[in-house]
Short mmCIF file of C-alpha atoms in Angstrom, two decimals:
data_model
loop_
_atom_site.label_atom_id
_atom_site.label_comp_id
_atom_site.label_asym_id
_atom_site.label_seq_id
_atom_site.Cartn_x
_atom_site.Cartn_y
_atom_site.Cartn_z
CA UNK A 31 -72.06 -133.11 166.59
CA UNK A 32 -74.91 -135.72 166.17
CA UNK A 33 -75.24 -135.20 162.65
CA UNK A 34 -71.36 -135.92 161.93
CA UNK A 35 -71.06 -138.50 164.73
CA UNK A 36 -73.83 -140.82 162.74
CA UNK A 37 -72.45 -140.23 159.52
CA UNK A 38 -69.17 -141.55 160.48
CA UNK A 39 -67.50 -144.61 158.56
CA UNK A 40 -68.50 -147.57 161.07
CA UNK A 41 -70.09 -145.20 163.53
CA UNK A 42 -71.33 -147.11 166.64
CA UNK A 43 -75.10 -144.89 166.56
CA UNK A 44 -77.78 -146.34 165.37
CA UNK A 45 -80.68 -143.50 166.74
CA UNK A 46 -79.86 -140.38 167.38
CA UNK A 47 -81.30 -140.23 170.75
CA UNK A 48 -78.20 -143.03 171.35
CA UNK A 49 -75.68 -140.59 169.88
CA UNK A 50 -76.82 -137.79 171.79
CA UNK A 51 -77.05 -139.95 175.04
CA UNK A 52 -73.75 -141.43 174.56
CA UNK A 53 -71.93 -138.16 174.00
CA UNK A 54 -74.18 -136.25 177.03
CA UNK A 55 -72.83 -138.94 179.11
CA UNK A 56 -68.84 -139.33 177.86
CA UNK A 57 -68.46 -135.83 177.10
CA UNK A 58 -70.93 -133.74 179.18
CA UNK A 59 -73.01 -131.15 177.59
CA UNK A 60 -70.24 -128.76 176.28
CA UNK A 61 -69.24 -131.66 173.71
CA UNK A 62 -72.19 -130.29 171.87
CA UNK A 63 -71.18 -126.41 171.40
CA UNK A 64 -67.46 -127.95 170.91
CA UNK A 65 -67.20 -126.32 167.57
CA UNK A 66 -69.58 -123.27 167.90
CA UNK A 67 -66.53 -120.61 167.41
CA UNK A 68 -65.50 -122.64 164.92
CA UNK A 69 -69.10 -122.74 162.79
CA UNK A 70 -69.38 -119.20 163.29
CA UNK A 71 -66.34 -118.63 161.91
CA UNK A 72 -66.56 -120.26 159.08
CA UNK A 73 -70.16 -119.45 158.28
CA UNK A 74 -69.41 -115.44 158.50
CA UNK A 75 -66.81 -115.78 155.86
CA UNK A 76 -68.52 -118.19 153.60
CA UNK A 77 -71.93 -115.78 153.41
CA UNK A 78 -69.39 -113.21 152.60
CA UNK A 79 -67.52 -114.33 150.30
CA UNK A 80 -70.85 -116.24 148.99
CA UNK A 81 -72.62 -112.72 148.86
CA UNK A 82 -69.22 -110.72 146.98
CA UNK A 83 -68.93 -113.45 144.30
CA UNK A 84 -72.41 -113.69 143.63
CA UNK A 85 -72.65 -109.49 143.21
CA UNK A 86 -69.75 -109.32 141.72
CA UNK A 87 -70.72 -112.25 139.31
CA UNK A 88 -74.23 -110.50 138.33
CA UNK A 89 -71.94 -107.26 137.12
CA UNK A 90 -70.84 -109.39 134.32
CA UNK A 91 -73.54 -111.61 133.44
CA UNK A 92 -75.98 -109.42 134.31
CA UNK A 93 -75.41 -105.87 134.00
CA UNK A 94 -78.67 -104.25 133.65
CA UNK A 95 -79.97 -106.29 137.18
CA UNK A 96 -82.79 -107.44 135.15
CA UNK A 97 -84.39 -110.41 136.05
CA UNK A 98 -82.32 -113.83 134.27
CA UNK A 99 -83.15 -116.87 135.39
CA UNK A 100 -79.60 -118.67 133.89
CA UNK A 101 -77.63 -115.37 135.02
CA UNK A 102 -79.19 -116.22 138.72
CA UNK A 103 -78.33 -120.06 138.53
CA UNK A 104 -74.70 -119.68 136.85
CA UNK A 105 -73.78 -116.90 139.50
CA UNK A 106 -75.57 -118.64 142.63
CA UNK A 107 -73.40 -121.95 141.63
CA UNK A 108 -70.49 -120.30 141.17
CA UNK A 109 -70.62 -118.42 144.33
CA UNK A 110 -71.49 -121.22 146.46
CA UNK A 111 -68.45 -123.25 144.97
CA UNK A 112 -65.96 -120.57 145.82
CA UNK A 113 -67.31 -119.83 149.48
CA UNK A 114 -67.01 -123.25 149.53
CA UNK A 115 -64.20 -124.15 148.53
CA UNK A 116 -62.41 -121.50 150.35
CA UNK A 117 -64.28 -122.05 153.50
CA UNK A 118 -62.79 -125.67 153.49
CA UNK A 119 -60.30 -125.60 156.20
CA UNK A 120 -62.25 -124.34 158.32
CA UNK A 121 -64.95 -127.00 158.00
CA UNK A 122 -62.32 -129.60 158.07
CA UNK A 123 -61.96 -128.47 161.63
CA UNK A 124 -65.26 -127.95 162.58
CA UNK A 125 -65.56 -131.77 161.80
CA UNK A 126 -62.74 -133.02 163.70
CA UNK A 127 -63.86 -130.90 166.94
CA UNK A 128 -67.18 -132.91 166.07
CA UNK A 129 -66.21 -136.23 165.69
CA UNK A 130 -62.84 -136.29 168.18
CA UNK A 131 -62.05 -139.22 165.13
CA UNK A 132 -59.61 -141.09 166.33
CA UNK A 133 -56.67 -141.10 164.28
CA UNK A 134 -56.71 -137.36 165.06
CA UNK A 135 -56.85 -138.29 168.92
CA UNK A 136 -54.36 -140.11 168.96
CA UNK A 137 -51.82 -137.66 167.30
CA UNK A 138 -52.88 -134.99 169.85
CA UNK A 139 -50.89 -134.82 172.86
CA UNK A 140 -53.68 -134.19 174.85
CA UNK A 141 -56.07 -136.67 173.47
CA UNK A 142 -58.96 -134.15 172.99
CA UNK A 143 -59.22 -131.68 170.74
CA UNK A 144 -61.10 -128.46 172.04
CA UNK A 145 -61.10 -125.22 169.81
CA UNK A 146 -60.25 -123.84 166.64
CA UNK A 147 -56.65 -123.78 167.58
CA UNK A 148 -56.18 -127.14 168.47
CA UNK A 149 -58.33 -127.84 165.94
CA UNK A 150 -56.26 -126.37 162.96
CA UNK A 151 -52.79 -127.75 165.12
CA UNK A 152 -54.12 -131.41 164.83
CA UNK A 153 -55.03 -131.28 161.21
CA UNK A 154 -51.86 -130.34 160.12
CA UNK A 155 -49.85 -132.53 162.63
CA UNK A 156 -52.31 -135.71 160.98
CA UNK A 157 -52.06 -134.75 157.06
CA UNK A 158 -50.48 -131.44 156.72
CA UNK A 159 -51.78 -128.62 154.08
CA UNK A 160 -53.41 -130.36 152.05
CA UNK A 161 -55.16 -132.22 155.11
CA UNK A 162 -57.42 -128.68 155.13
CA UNK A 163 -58.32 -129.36 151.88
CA UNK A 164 -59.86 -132.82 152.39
CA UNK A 165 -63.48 -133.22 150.91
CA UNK A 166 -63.17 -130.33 148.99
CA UNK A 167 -64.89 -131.42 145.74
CA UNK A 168 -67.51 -132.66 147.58
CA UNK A 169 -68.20 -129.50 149.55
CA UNK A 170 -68.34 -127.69 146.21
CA UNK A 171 -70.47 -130.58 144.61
CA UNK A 172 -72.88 -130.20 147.49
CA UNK A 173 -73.19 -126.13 147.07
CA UNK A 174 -73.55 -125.58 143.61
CA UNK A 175 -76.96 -126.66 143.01
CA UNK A 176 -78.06 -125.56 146.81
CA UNK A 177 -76.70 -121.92 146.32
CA UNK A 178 -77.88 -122.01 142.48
CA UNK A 179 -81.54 -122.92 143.45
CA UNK A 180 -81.44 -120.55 146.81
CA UNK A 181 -80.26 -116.90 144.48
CA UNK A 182 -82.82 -118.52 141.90
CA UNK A 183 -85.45 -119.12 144.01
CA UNK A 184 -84.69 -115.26 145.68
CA UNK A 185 -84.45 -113.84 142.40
CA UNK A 186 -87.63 -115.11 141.30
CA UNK A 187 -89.40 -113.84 144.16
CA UNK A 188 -88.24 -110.73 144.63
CA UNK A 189 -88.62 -110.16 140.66
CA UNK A 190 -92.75 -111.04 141.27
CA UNK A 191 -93.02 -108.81 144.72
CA UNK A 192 -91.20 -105.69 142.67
CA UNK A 193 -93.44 -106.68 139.89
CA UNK A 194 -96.59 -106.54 141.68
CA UNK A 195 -95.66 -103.14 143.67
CA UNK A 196 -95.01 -101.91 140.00
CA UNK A 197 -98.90 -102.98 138.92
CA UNK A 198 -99.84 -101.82 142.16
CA UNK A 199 -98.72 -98.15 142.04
CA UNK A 200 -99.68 -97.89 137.44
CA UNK A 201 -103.13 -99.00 138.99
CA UNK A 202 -103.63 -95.91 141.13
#
């Protein structure tokens, strides 16, 4: 909530310890876990579909599991770009139950938006379909080299730990 709140166009935070005052004393202490369902919704089926496309993606590029420092970065970037980018709506919502923006507000007959539901109602009442789909390419921008340097990074260090057991038990 903090995070999104201050990196809002024209936000009115300059510290964080204003933001979090500000919304501890508008909002009350649930405005912080607003959006918990919502993140743990979203981050469930983005490490899944993050983990599937990256397995699946070693099968072809890397058949033989066999350690492949490109095969690791091309399948880690691809992987995080397609969790990403399918994950999108539901980030899109996540945000708006974080920021209560409010354009969104004010299309809401309530004039607070609380859960996924609402959540996913208000975005399409404000831009329709393609209103999930906002920020999209910079989602993906942001995960490719994250997830390509993360399986790398993995793949590196479990290749030198398997390595090492290896040397370990030829040494006996």
């Amino acid at each position: 909530v903090v995070k999104q709140r201050m990196q809002m166009y024209n936000s009115p935070y300059h510290r964080v310890t204003d933001c979090v005052r500000a919304v501890w004393q508008n909002e009350g202490a649930s405005a912080f876990y607003r959006s918990y369902t919502t993140q743990l919704t979203m981050n469930v089926p983005f490490q899944a579909i993050h983990f599937m496309t990256y397995e699946f993606l070693q099968e072809h590029f890397n058949p033989q599991r066999r350690y492949s420092p490109s095969s690791h970065v091309l399948s880690g970037a691809c992987a995080g770009a397609v969790a990403a980018a399918a994950t999108t709506p539901l980030d899109v919502c996540k945000t708006l139950l974080n920021t209560q923006e409010s354009l969104a507000l004010n299309s809401n007959i309530t004039g607070h938006i609380t859960g996924m539901a609402s959540a996913f109602r208000t975005v399409y009442q404000v831009g329709g379909v393609t209103a999930y789909f906002r920020g999209v390419q910079a989602r993906v921008i942001y995960q490719i080299p994250s997830t390509a340097i993360a399986w790398s990074v993995y793949e590196f260090f479990k290749y030198l730990i398997t390595k090492r057991q290896q040397e370990w038990r030829a040494s006996k």
